[in-house]
Amino acid sequence: RLDTIALSLENRLKITRNFALVGGVRVDGIELARNAFNVDGSVRPNYPFSKTFTPVTGRIGYTFEALPGLTFYSQYATAADAAVANIFNISPTRPQELTTSRTTETGVKQSLWGGRAEWTLSLFDIERRNVYSPLGPPGAGIVEVAGKVKSKGVEVAGAVRPDDHWKLWGNVAWVDARLEDFSTDTFSGNRPPNVPHVVANAGVSYRFGTPWPVEVGGSVRHVGDRAT
C-alpha cells in the first residue's frame, strides 16, 4: 500500500513586460506499507513493515519573450517518489529510500501565423538517484540498486492549423541515458533497460463545423530499439 498526500504552492512573478520568474515548492507525506504471506497463509518474517517519507521538492525558472510570440525559457526542478521498482520486489532487507531526481531544461517556443502554428525546441538533462534496475532476463524478478540514471537529450515539436478544421502535429526526441554508480560495476555506463534512443510521434485531426465540438483524428508513433 502506498499513500501520498501533498501540498504545493506555485507563483509567477512578472519582473518586466517580457521577463518573468516562475517557481514552486511541494511537500509530500508518503507512507509505504507492505505485508507478505507464505503459501500456507502464515506471515513471512519481518512483515508487515512500513516507512514514512516527507520530501520537500520544488522548481524555479524563467520565461523571456524576446520578440512577440518568441519565448525563451529555462527551468530547474527536483522530485521524489517511492516507485523505484516493482513494489512487490521491495522487502525489509532492501534499501527503503526514495528515488530522487533533478531536471534541467531550457528551450525556445514560438507561436506564429496568428496562433495557427507553433514550434518548440527543448534541451534537457535529467538525473535520478537510488533507482532499481533489473538483473538478468525480463520477468526474472531480480533487481539491483543503481546509484544514478542520467539522461540528456533534445526534443523538437510543432503543430499547425491550416484552417479551422484541420490540425497537424508531430514531435521527435533523442535521448542518451546511462547507468552510473551501479552497485555491480559491470553495468555502469550501460544504457538502462527499455530506454530507446529515439521516440517520434505524428498525427492529424479534423474538427467538424457543428455546434458540438466533435473532432476525430489519428496518430502514429515510432519507438527506437531498446535493450533488455
CSV table of C-alpha atoms in Angstrom, one decimal, residues 24-217:
chain,number,residue,atom,x,y,z
A,24,GLY,CA,7.0,26.4,-6.7
A,25,VAL,CA,7.5,24.2,-3.7
A,26,ARG,CA,5.9,20.9,-2.9
A,27,VAL,CA,5.8,18.9,0.4
A,28,ASP,CA,4.8,15.3,0.3
A,29,GLY,CA,3.8,12.9,3.0
A,30,ILE,CA,4.4,9.4,1.7
A,31,GLU,CA,3.7,6.2,3.6
A,32,LEU,CA,4.8,2.8,2.2
A,33,ALA,CA,3.4,-0.3,3.9
A,34,ARG,CA,3.7,-3.9,2.8
A,35,ASN,CA,2.7,-7.4,4.1
A,36,ALA,CA,3.7,-10.7,2.7
A,37,PHE,CA,2.5,-14.3,3.3
A,38,ASN,CA,3.7,-17.8,2.7
A,39,VAL,CA,1.7,-20.3,0.7
A,40,ASP,CA,0.2,-21.7,3.9
A,41,GLY,CA,-1.1,-18.3,4.8
A,42,SER,CA,1.4,-17.5,7.6
A,43,VAL,CA,3.0,-14.1,7.7
A,44,ARG,CA,6.6,-14.0,6.4
A,45,PRO,CA,9.4,-13.0,8.8
A,46,ASN,CA,9.9,-9.2,9.2
A,47,TYR,CA,6.4,-8.5,7.9
A,48,PRO,CA,4.4,-6.3,8.0
A,49,PHE,CA,6.6,-3.3,7.7
A,50,SER,CA,6.1,0.4,6.8
A,51,LYS,CA,8.1,3.6,6.3
A,52,THR,CA,7.1,7.2,6.1
A,53,PHE,CA,8.9,9.9,4.0
A,54,THR,CA,8.4,13.7,3.9
A,55,PRO,CA,10.3,15.0,0.9
A,56,VAL,CA,10.4,18.7,0.0
A,57,THR,CA,10.9,19.5,-3.7
A,58,GLY,CA,10.4,22.4,-6.0
A,59,ARG,CA,11.2,24.2,-9.2
A,60,ILE,CA,12.4,27.6,-10.4
A,61,GLY,CA,12.8,29.1,-13.8
A,62,TYR,CA,12.1,32.0,-16.1
A,63,THR,CA,10.4,33.0,-19.3
A,64,PHE,CA,11.7,35.7,-21.6
A,65,GLU,CA,9.6,36.9,-24.6
A,66,ALA,CA,12.4,38.2,-26.8
A,67,LEU,CA,10.0,39.0,-29.7
A,68,PRO,CA,6.2,38.9,-29.9
A,69,GLY,CA,5.4,35.2,-30.0
A,70,LEU,CA,9.0,34.1,-29.4
A,71,THR,CA,9.8,33.0,-25.9
A,72,PHE,CA,12.9,31.6,-24.3
A,73,TYR,CA,12.6,29.6,-21.1
A,74,SER,CA,14.7,27.6,-18.6
A,75,GLN,CA,13.8,25.6,-15.5
A,76,TYR,CA,15.4,23.6,-12.7
A,77,ALA,CA,13.2,21.1,-10.8
A,78,THR,CA,13.5,18.4,-8.2
A,79,ALA,CA,11.3,15.5,-7.4
A,80,ALA,CA,11.0,12.4,-5.2
A,81,ASP,CA,8.9,9.2,-5.4
A,82,ALA,CA,8.7,5.8,-3.8
A,83,ALA,CA,8.1,3.8,-7.0
A,84,VAL,CA,11.8,2.8,-7.5
A,85,ALA,CA,10.8,-0.6,-8.8
A,86,ASN,CA,8.0,-3.1,-8.9
A,87,ILE,CA,6.6,-2.6,-5.4
A,88,PHE,CA,6.4,-6.3,-4.9
A,89,ASN,CA,10.2,-6.6,-5.1
A,90,ILE,CA,10.6,-4.3,-2.1
A,91,SER,CA,11.3,-6.0,1.1
A,92,PRO,CA,12.6,-5.1,4.6
A,93,THR,CA,16.1,-6.2,3.7
A,94,ARG,CA,16.3,-3.9,0.7
A,95,PRO,CA,17.1,-0.1,0.8
A,96,GLN,CA,13.9,1.8,1.6
A,97,GLU,CA,15.0,5.2,0.4
A,98,LEU,CA,13.1,7.4,-2.1
A,99,THR,CA,14.2,7.8,-5.7
A,100,THR,CA,15.1,11.5,-6.0
A,101,SER,CA,15.7,13.4,-9.3
A,102,ARG,CA,16.6,16.7,-10.7
A,103,THR,CA,15.8,18.1,-14.1
A,104,THR,CA,17.3,21.0,-16.0
A,105,GLU,CA,15.5,22.1,-19.2
A,106,THR,CA,16.0,25.1,-21.5
A,107,GLY,CA,14.4,25.8,-24.8
A,108,VAL,CA,12.5,28.2,-27.1
A,109,LYS,CA,8.9,28.3,-28.1
A,110,GLN,CA,7.3,30.3,-31.0
A,111,SER,CA,3.7,31.0,-32.0
A,112,LEU,CA,3.2,32.3,-35.5
A,113,TRP,CA,0.7,32.7,-38.3
A,114,GLY,CA,-1.8,34.3,-36.0
A,115,GLY,CA,-1.6,31.5,-33.5
A,116,ARG,CA,-2.3,28.8,-36.1
A,117,ALA,CA,1.2,27.4,-35.9
A,118,GLU,CA,3.7,26.8,-33.1
A,119,TRP,CA,7.1,25.0,-32.6
A,120,THR,CA,9.3,24.2,-29.6
A,121,LEU,CA,12.9,23.2,-29.2
A,122,SER,CA,13.9,21.8,-25.8
A,123,LEU,CA,17.2,20.6,-24.3
A,124,PHE,CA,17.0,18.6,-21.1
A,125,ASP,CA,19.3,16.9,-18.6
A,126,ILE,CA,17.8,14.5,-16.0
A,127,GLU,CA,19.4,12.7,-13.1
A,128,ARG,CA,17.7,10.1,-10.9
A,129,ARG,CA,19.3,8.7,-7.8
A,130,ASN,CA,18.6,5.4,-6.0
A,131,VAL,CA,16.9,3.6,-8.8
A,132,TYR,CA,16.3,-0.1,-9.1
A,133,SER,CA,17.3,-1.8,-12.3
A,134,PRO,CA,16.6,-5.4,-13.5
A,135,LEU,CA,19.3,-8.0,-13.5
A,136,GLY,CA,19.0,-10.9,-15.8
A,137,PRO,CA,16.3,-11.6,-18.4
A,138,PRO,CA,12.9,-9.7,-18.3
A,139,GLY,CA,10.5,-11.2,-15.9
A,140,ALA,CA,13.1,-12.8,-13.7
A,141,GLY,CA,12.2,-10.5,-10.8
A,142,ILE,CA,15.8,-9.9,-9.8
A,143,VAL,CA,16.7,-6.2,-9.3
A,144,GLU,CA,19.7,-4.2,-8.1
A,145,VAL,CA,20.2,-0.7,-6.9
A,146,ALA,CA,21.7,1.7,-9.4
A,147,GLY,CA,23.2,4.8,-7.8
A,148,LYS,CA,22.2,7.1,-10.7
A,149,VAL,CA,20.5,7.1,-14.1
A,150,LYS,CA,21.5,10.1,-16.1
A,151,SER,CA,19.6,11.2,-19.3
A,152,LYS,CA,20.2,14.0,-21.7
A,153,GLY,CA,18.6,14.8,-24.9
A,154,VAL,CA,16.7,17.2,-27.2
A,155,GLU,CA,13.1,17.4,-28.4
A,156,VAL,CA,11.6,19.2,-31.3
A,157,ALA,CA,7.8,19.6,-31.6
A,158,GLY,CA,5.5,21.5,-33.8
A,159,ALA,CA,1.8,21.9,-34.8
A,160,VAL,CA,-0.1,23.8,-37.5
A,161,ARG,CA,-3.8,24.5,-38.2
A,162,PRO,CA,-4.1,25.4,-41.9
A,163,ASP,CA,-7.8,26.2,-41.4
A,164,ASP,CA,-10.5,26.0,-38.7
A,165,HIS,CA,-10.9,22.2,-39.1
A,166,TRP,CA,-7.5,20.5,-39.7
A,167,LYS,CA,-4.6,20.2,-37.3
A,168,LEU,CA,-1.3,18.5,-38.0
A,169,TRP,CA,1.3,17.9,-35.3
A,170,GLY,CA,4.4,16.0,-34.5
A,171,ASN,CA,7.4,15.7,-32.2
A,172,VAL,CA,10.7,13.8,-32.1
A,173,ALA,CA,13.1,13.2,-29.2
A,174,TRP,CA,16.6,12.0,-29.0
A,175,VAL,CA,17.7,10.5,-25.6
A,176,ASP,CA,21.0,9.3,-24.3
A,177,ALA,CA,20.6,7.5,-20.9
A,178,ARG,CA,23.3,5.8,-18.9
A,179,LEU,CA,23.6,3.9,-15.6
A,180,GLU,CA,26.1,5.4,-13.1
A,181,ASP,CA,27.4,4.3,-9.7
A,182,PHE,CA,25.7,0.9,-10.2
A,183,SER,CA,26.4,-1.5,-7.3
A,184,THR,CA,27.6,-4.0,-9.9
A,185,ASP,CA,30.4,-2.1,-11.7
A,186,THR,CA,29.9,-4.2,-14.9
A,187,PHE,CA,26.7,-2.3,-15.6
A,188,SER,CA,28.0,1.2,-15.0
A,189,GLY,CA,27.9,3.2,-18.2
A,190,ASN,CA,25.4,1.0,-19.9
A,191,ARG,CA,22.0,2.1,-21.3
A,192,PRO,CA,19.1,1.3,-18.8
A,193,PRO,CA,16.7,-1.4,-20.0
A,194,ASN,CA,13.7,-0.4,-22.1
A,195,VAL,CA,15.0,3.1,-22.9
A,196,PRO,CA,15.1,3.9,-26.6
A,197,HIS,CA,17.4,6.5,-28.3
A,198,VAL,CA,14.7,7.9,-30.5
A,199,VAL,CA,10.9,8.4,-30.0
A,200,ALA,CA,8.8,10.2,-32.6
A,201,ASN,CA,5.0,10.9,-32.9
A,202,ALA,CA,2.9,12.5,-35.6
A,203,GLY,CA,-0.8,13.0,-36.0
A,204,VAL,CA,-3.6,14.7,-37.8
A,205,SER,CA,-7.2,15.6,-36.7
A,206,TYR,CA,-10.3,17.2,-38.2
A,207,ARG,CA,-12.8,19.2,-36.2
A,208,PHE,CA,-16.3,19.3,-37.6
A,209,GLY,CA,-18.1,22.6,-38.0
A,210,THR,CA,-21.0,21.6,-35.8
A,211,PRO,CA,-22.5,23.3,-32.7
A,212,TRP,CA,-21.0,20.4,-30.7
A,213,PRO,CA,-17.1,20.3,-30.6
A,214,VAL,CA,-16.6,16.9,-32.4
A,215,GLU,CA,-13.1,16.1,-33.5
A,216,VAL,CA,-11.6,12.9,-35.0
A,217,GLY,CA,-8.0,12.1,-35.7
